[in-house]
Amino acid sequence: MQSVAGAGVVVTGGGSGIGAALARRFAAEAARVVVNDLNADAARKVADSCGATVAPGDAASVGGVAALLATARGVLGEIDMYCANAGVALGDGAGDEDDWEASWQVNVMAHVRAARLLLPGWLERGSGHLICTVSAAGLLTMLGTAPYSATKHAALSFAEWLAATYAHRGLTVQALCPMGVRTAMLDGITPAAELILGETAITTEEVADAVMAGIASGSFLILPHHDVARMYANRAADTDRWLRGMNKLQTRTETAV
Ligand SMILES: NC(=O)c1ccc[n+]([C@@H]2O[C@H](COP(=O)([O-])OP(=O)(O)OC[C@H]3O[C@@H](n4cnc5c(N)ncnc54)[C@H](O)[C@@H]3O)[C@@H](O)[C@H]2O)c1
């Protein structure tokens, strides 16, 4: 898909932040949009603001994903594009059991469960488009929170697997991997994260711009911060050097906060 005009699009976690900006941008580009969020009021406000349909609920649980897809198909017919955008940033340091469980469900299994239900129809008709909001943390790491870093790596890995397995059958999969974006999530996390991400944080509208460009180009990685490509290459080329650099950054956050 090179343009979203006329497409039936679902955006999860669309009640705020990046998801809200994507929903509004897609609607402005003449897509037919379904806005999901756990926060029903927030989702309704976004949907009302752009002529979209609201479908509140949990976009991560088995039942929640099934209900969302049923509602969306009732409105859109077959879904052309699914943006698995809802995410959580939980857990200081190594995180506790609850942080890991919630991060796993929302940041990873939400994507797996949606893909499982979308694939049969998409493979049968030979087209379908999944955009997973991952994070630069999925290509690099996010100092300060292990559950976020590890589950974002898992989300990236799942998206890669889907692309590698189904590209020849008409499936387009893209991974949106920004660094800091000015949303409630960034504002809600640790002072260390603000120190690392604050200076280069971009707006949700800039992310939406990058997504539109990414859809037009079809590249697997959508990188609103161009530097991330260089950092990702450095990590692969000399992992020990990259880790030493990250540890230096960690020590800087410890002395600064
Ligand atoms: N803000 C950043 O700096 C940043 C950077 C990289 C990636 N991301 C990713 O972008 C995505 C969107 O985050 P954001 O920054 O817009 O944060 P946000 O907190 O503004 O939005 C996240 C939305 O997801 C919703 N949500 C959470 N769990 C849900 C569930 N189970 N079902 C349905 N909705 C649910 C929340 O209610 C919220 O409205 C996340 O996946 C996040 O990890 C954010």
PDB file of N, CA and C in Angstrom, residues 70-115:
ATOM      1  N   ALA A  70     -13.505  -7.895  15.350  1.00  0.00           N
ATOM      2  CA  ALA A  70     -14.892  -8.100  14.918  1.00  0.00           C
ATOM      3  C   ALA A  70     -15.578  -6.754  14.718  1.00  0.00           C
ATOM      4  N   THR A  71     -15.395  -5.839  15.655  1.00  0.00           N
ATOM      5  CA  THR A  71     -16.001  -4.508  15.523  1.00  0.00           C
ATOM      6  C   THR A  71     -15.454  -3.805  14.278  1.00  0.00           C
ATOM      7  N   ALA A  72     -14.129  -3.845  14.115  1.00  0.00           N
ATOM      8  CA  ALA A  72     -13.511  -3.142  12.985  1.00  0.00           C
ATOM      9  C   ALA A  72     -13.979  -3.725  11.652  1.00  0.00           C
ATOM     10  N   ARG A  73     -14.079  -5.047  11.575  1.00  0.00           N
ATOM     11  CA  ARG A  73     -14.537  -5.663  10.317  1.00  0.00           C
ATOM     12  C   ARG A  73     -15.990  -5.306  10.035  1.00  0.00           C
ATOM     13  N   GLY A  74     -16.790  -5.161  11.122  1.00  0.00           N
ATOM     14  CA  GLY A  74     -18.179  -4.746  10.939  1.00  0.00           C
ATOM     15  C   GLY A  74     -18.261  -3.358  10.324  1.00  0.00           C
ATOM     16  N   VAL A  75     -17.318  -2.507  10.661  1.00  0.00           N
ATOM     17  CA  VAL A  75     -17.321  -1.123  10.169  1.00  0.00           C
ATOM     18  C   VAL A  75     -16.628  -1.015   8.810  1.00  0.00           C
ATOM     19  N   LEU A  76     -15.495  -1.702   8.675  1.00  0.00           N
ATOM     20  CA  LEU A  76     -14.609  -1.471   7.518  1.00  0.00           C
ATOM     21  C   LEU A  76     -14.711  -2.536   6.437  1.00  0.00           C
ATOM     22  N   GLY A  77     -15.336  -3.697   6.758  1.00  0.00           N
ATOM     23  CA  GLY A  77     -15.127  -4.871   5.913  1.00  0.00           C
ATOM     24  C   GLY A  77     -13.758  -5.424   6.272  1.00  0.00           C
ATOM     25  N   GLU A  78     -13.030  -6.033   5.343  1.00  0.00           N
ATOM     26  CA  GLU A  78     -11.690  -6.522   5.708  1.00  0.00           C
ATOM     27  C   GLU A  78     -10.810  -5.329   6.080  1.00  0.00           C
ATOM     28  N   ILE A  79      -9.976  -5.536   7.059  1.00  0.00           N
ATOM     29  CA  ILE A  79      -9.066  -4.477   7.507  1.00  0.00           C
ATOM     30  C   ILE A  79      -7.886  -4.432   6.533  1.00  0.00           C
ATOM     31  N   ASP A  80      -7.581  -3.249   6.007  1.00  0.00           N
ATOM     32  CA  ASP A  80      -6.447  -3.136   5.074  1.00  0.00           C
ATOM     33  C   ASP A  80      -5.132  -2.921   5.820  1.00  0.00           C
ATOM     34  N   MET A  81      -5.210  -2.126   6.887  1.00  0.00           N
ATOM     35  CA  MET A  81      -3.989  -1.804   7.642  1.00  0.00           C
ATOM     36  C   MET A  81      -4.294  -1.848   9.134  1.00  0.00           C
ATOM     37  N   TYR A  82      -3.399  -2.500   9.877  1.00  0.00           N
ATOM     38  CA  TYR A  82      -3.579  -2.578  11.327  1.00  0.00           C
ATOM     39  C   TYR A  82      -2.337  -1.997  11.986  1.00  0.00           C
ATOM     40  N   CYS A  83      -2.548  -0.955  12.778  1.00  0.00           N
ATOM     41  CA  CYS A  83      -1.423  -0.324  13.475  1.00  0.00           C
ATOM     42  C   CYS A  83      -1.433  -0.792  14.924  1.00  0.00           C
ATOM     43  N   ALA A  84      -0.539  -1.721  15.244  1.00  0.00           N
ATOM     44  CA  ALA A  84      -0.404  -2.247  16.609  1.00  0.00           C
ATOM     45  C   ALA A  84       0.471  -1.258  17.361  1.00  0.00           C
ATOM     46  N   ASN A  85      -0.180  -0.260  17.915  1.00  0.00           N
ATOM     47  CA  ASN A  85       0.548   0.894  18.461  1.00  0.00           C
ATOM     48  C   ASN A  85       0.507   0.959  19.983  1.00  0.00           C
ATOM     49  N   ALA A  86      -0.548   0.399  20.603  1.00  0.00           N
ATOM     50  CA  ALA A  86      -0.651   0.481  22.071  1.00  0.00           C
ATOM     51  C   ALA A  86       0.608  -0.091  22.703  1.00  0.00           C
ATOM     52  N   GLY A  87       1.089   0.565  23.729  1.00  0.00           N
ATOM     53  CA  GLY A  87       2.279   0.057  24.403  1.00  0.00           C
ATOM     54  C   GLY A  87       2.332   0.585  25.814  1.00  0.00           C
ATOM     55  N   VAL A  88       3.132  -0.067  26.635  1.00  0.00           N
ATOM     56  CA  VAL A  88       3.325   0.401  28.014  1.00  0.00           C
ATOM     57  C   VAL A  88       4.816   0.466  28.324  1.00  0.00           C
ATOM     58  N   ALA A  89       5.192   1.457  29.134  1.00  0.00           N
ATOM     59  CA  ALA A  89       6.573   1.589  29.601  1.00  0.00           C
ATOM     60  C   ALA A  89       6.545   1.415  31.109  1.00  0.00           C
ATOM     61  N   LEU A  90       6.856   0.213  31.547  1.00  0.00           N
ATOM     62  CA  LEU A  90       6.737  -0.122  32.973  1.00  0.00           C
ATOM     63  C   LEU A  90       8.032  -0.710  33.486  1.00  0.00           C
ATOM     64  N   GLY A  91       8.307  -0.499  34.760  1.00  0.00           N
ATOM     65  CA  GLY A  91       9.409  -1.209  35.395  1.00  0.00           C
ATOM     66  C   GLY A  91      10.687  -0.425  35.460  1.00  0.00           C
ATOM     67  N   ASP A  92      11.076  -0.052  36.699  1.00  0.00           N
ATOM     68  CA  ASP A  92      12.385   0.558  36.904  1.00  0.00           C
ATOM     69  C   ASP A  92      13.427  -0.549  36.962  1.00  0.00           C
ATOM     70  N   GLY A  93      14.560  -0.320  36.378  1.00  0.00           N
ATOM     71  CA  GLY A  93      15.639  -1.300  36.470  1.00  0.00           C
ATOM     72  C   GLY A  93      15.232  -2.626  35.870  1.00  0.00           C
ATOM     73  N   ALA A  94      15.476  -3.701  36.616  1.00  0.00           N
ATOM     74  CA  ALA A  94      15.187  -5.039  36.101  1.00  0.00           C
ATOM     75  C   ALA A  94      13.692  -5.349  36.116  1.00  0.00           C
ATOM     76  N   GLY A  95      12.881  -4.544  36.795  1.00  0.00           N
ATOM     77  CA  GLY A  95      11.423  -4.718  36.780  1.00  0.00           C
ATOM     78  C   GLY A  95      10.963  -5.865  37.668  1.00  0.00           C
ATOM     79  N   ASP A  96       9.676  -5.811  38.081  1.00  0.00           N
ATOM     80  CA  ASP A  96       9.146  -6.928  38.879  1.00  0.00           C
ATOM     81  C   ASP A  96       8.256  -7.813  38.001  1.00  0.00           C
ATOM     82  N   GLU A  97       7.705  -8.853  38.584  1.00  0.00           N
ATOM     83  CA  GLU A  97       6.907  -9.824  37.816  1.00  0.00           C
ATOM     84  C   GLU A  97       5.740  -9.148  37.090  1.00  0.00           C
ATOM     85  N   ASP A  98       5.071  -8.227  37.785  1.00  0.00           N
ATOM     86  CA  ASP A  98       3.901  -7.573  37.185  1.00  0.00           C
ATOM     87  C   ASP A  98       4.307  -6.704  36.000  1.00  0.00           C
ATOM     88  N   ASP A  99       5.447  -6.003  36.150  1.00  0.00           N
ATOM     89  CA  ASP A  99       5.932  -5.169  35.045  1.00  0.00           C
ATOM     90  C   ASP A  99       6.211  -6.025  33.804  1.00  0.00           C
ATOM     91  N   TRP A 100       6.870  -7.153  34.029  1.00  0.00           N
ATOM     92  CA  TRP A 100       7.215  -8.034  32.894  1.00  0.00           C
ATOM     93  C   TRP A 100       5.958  -8.594  32.250  1.00  0.00           C
ATOM     94  N   GLU A 101       5.013  -9.014  33.074  1.00  0.00           N
ATOM     95  CA  GLU A 101       3.797  -9.632  32.529  1.00  0.00           C
ATOM     96  C   GLU A 101       3.005  -8.626  31.697  1.00  0.00           C
ATOM     97  N   ALA A 102       2.810  -7.419  32.261  1.00  0.00           N
ATOM     98  CA  ALA A 102       2.038  -6.409  31.522  1.00  0.00           C
ATOM     99  C   ALA A 102       2.778  -5.975  30.254  1.00  0.00           C
ATOM    100  N   SER A 103       4.088  -5.822  30.345  1.00  0.00           N
ATOM    101  CA  SER A 103       4.867  -5.401  29.170  1.00  0.00           C
ATOM    102  C   SER A 103       4.802  -6.466  28.082  1.00  0.00           C
ATOM    103  N   TRP A 104       4.903  -7.708  28.480  1.00  0.00           N
ATOM    104  CA  TRP A 104       4.845  -8.814  27.522  1.00  0.00           C
ATOM    105  C   TRP A 104       3.485  -8.850  26.810  1.00  0.00           C
ATOM    106  N   GLN A 105       2.417  -8.700  27.609  1.00  0.00           N
ATOM    107  CA  GLN A 105       1.074  -8.774  27.015  1.00  0.00           C
ATOM    108  C   GLN A 105       0.837  -7.631  26.024  1.00  0.00           C
ATOM    109  N   VAL A 106       1.154  -6.411  26.428  1.00  0.00           N
ATOM    110  CA  VAL A 106       0.787  -5.252  25.594  1.00  0.00           C
ATOM    111  C   VAL A 106       1.822  -5.007  24.488  1.00  0.00           C
ATOM    112  N   ASN A 107       3.111  -5.118  24.832  1.00  0.00           N
ATOM    113  CA  ASN A 107       4.133  -4.752  23.843  1.00  0.00           C
ATOM    114  C   ASN A 107       4.422  -5.864  22.842  1.00  0.00           C
ATOM    115  N   VAL A 108       4.057  -7.096  23.191  1.00  0.00           N
ATOM    116  CA  VAL A 108       4.375  -8.217  22.289  1.00  0.00           C
ATOM    117  C   VAL A 108       3.120  -9.006  21.895  1.00  0.00           C
ATOM    118  N   MET A 109       2.438  -9.591  22.878  1.00  0.00           N
ATOM    119  CA  MET A 109       1.346 -10.512  22.539  1.00  0.00           C
ATOM    120  C   MET A 109       0.193  -9.822  21.823  1.00  0.00           C
ATOM    121  N   ALA A 110       0.018  -8.520  22.066  1.00  0.00           N
ATOM    122  CA  ALA A 110      -1.009  -7.780  21.313  1.00  0.00           C
ATOM    123  C   ALA A 110      -0.741  -7.891  19.816  1.00  0.00           C
ATOM    124  N   HIS A 111       0.523  -7.821  19.415  1.00  0.00           N
ATOM    125  CA  HIS A 111       0.882  -7.898  17.998  1.00  0.00           C
ATOM    126  C   HIS A 111       0.673  -9.324  17.481  1.00  0.00           C
ATOM    127  N   VAL A 112       1.091 -10.289  18.297  1.00  0.00           N
ATOM    128  CA  VAL A 112       0.983 -11.696  17.896  1.00  0.00           C
ATOM    129  C   VAL A 112      -0.492 -12.066  17.701  1.00  0.00           C
ATOM    130  N   ARG A 113      -1.313 -11.655  18.674  1.00  0.00           N
ATOM    131  CA  ARG A 113      -2.737 -12.040  18.629  1.00  0.00           C
ATOM    132  C   ARG A 113      -3.456 -11.381  17.471  1.00  0.00           C
ATOM    133  N   ALA A 114      -3.122 -10.118  17.201  1.00  0.00           N
ATOM    134  CA  ALA A 114      -3.746  -9.438  16.058  1.00  0.00           C
ATOM    135  C   ALA A 114      -3.312 -10.116  14.760  1.00  0.00           C
ATOM    136  N   ALA A 115      -2.021 -10.394  14.630  1.00  0.00           N
ATOM    137  CA  ALA A 115      -1.513 -11.003  13.392  1.00  0.00           C
ATOM    138  C   ALA A 115      -2.170 -12.363  13.157  1.00  0.00           C
TER     139      ALA A 115
END
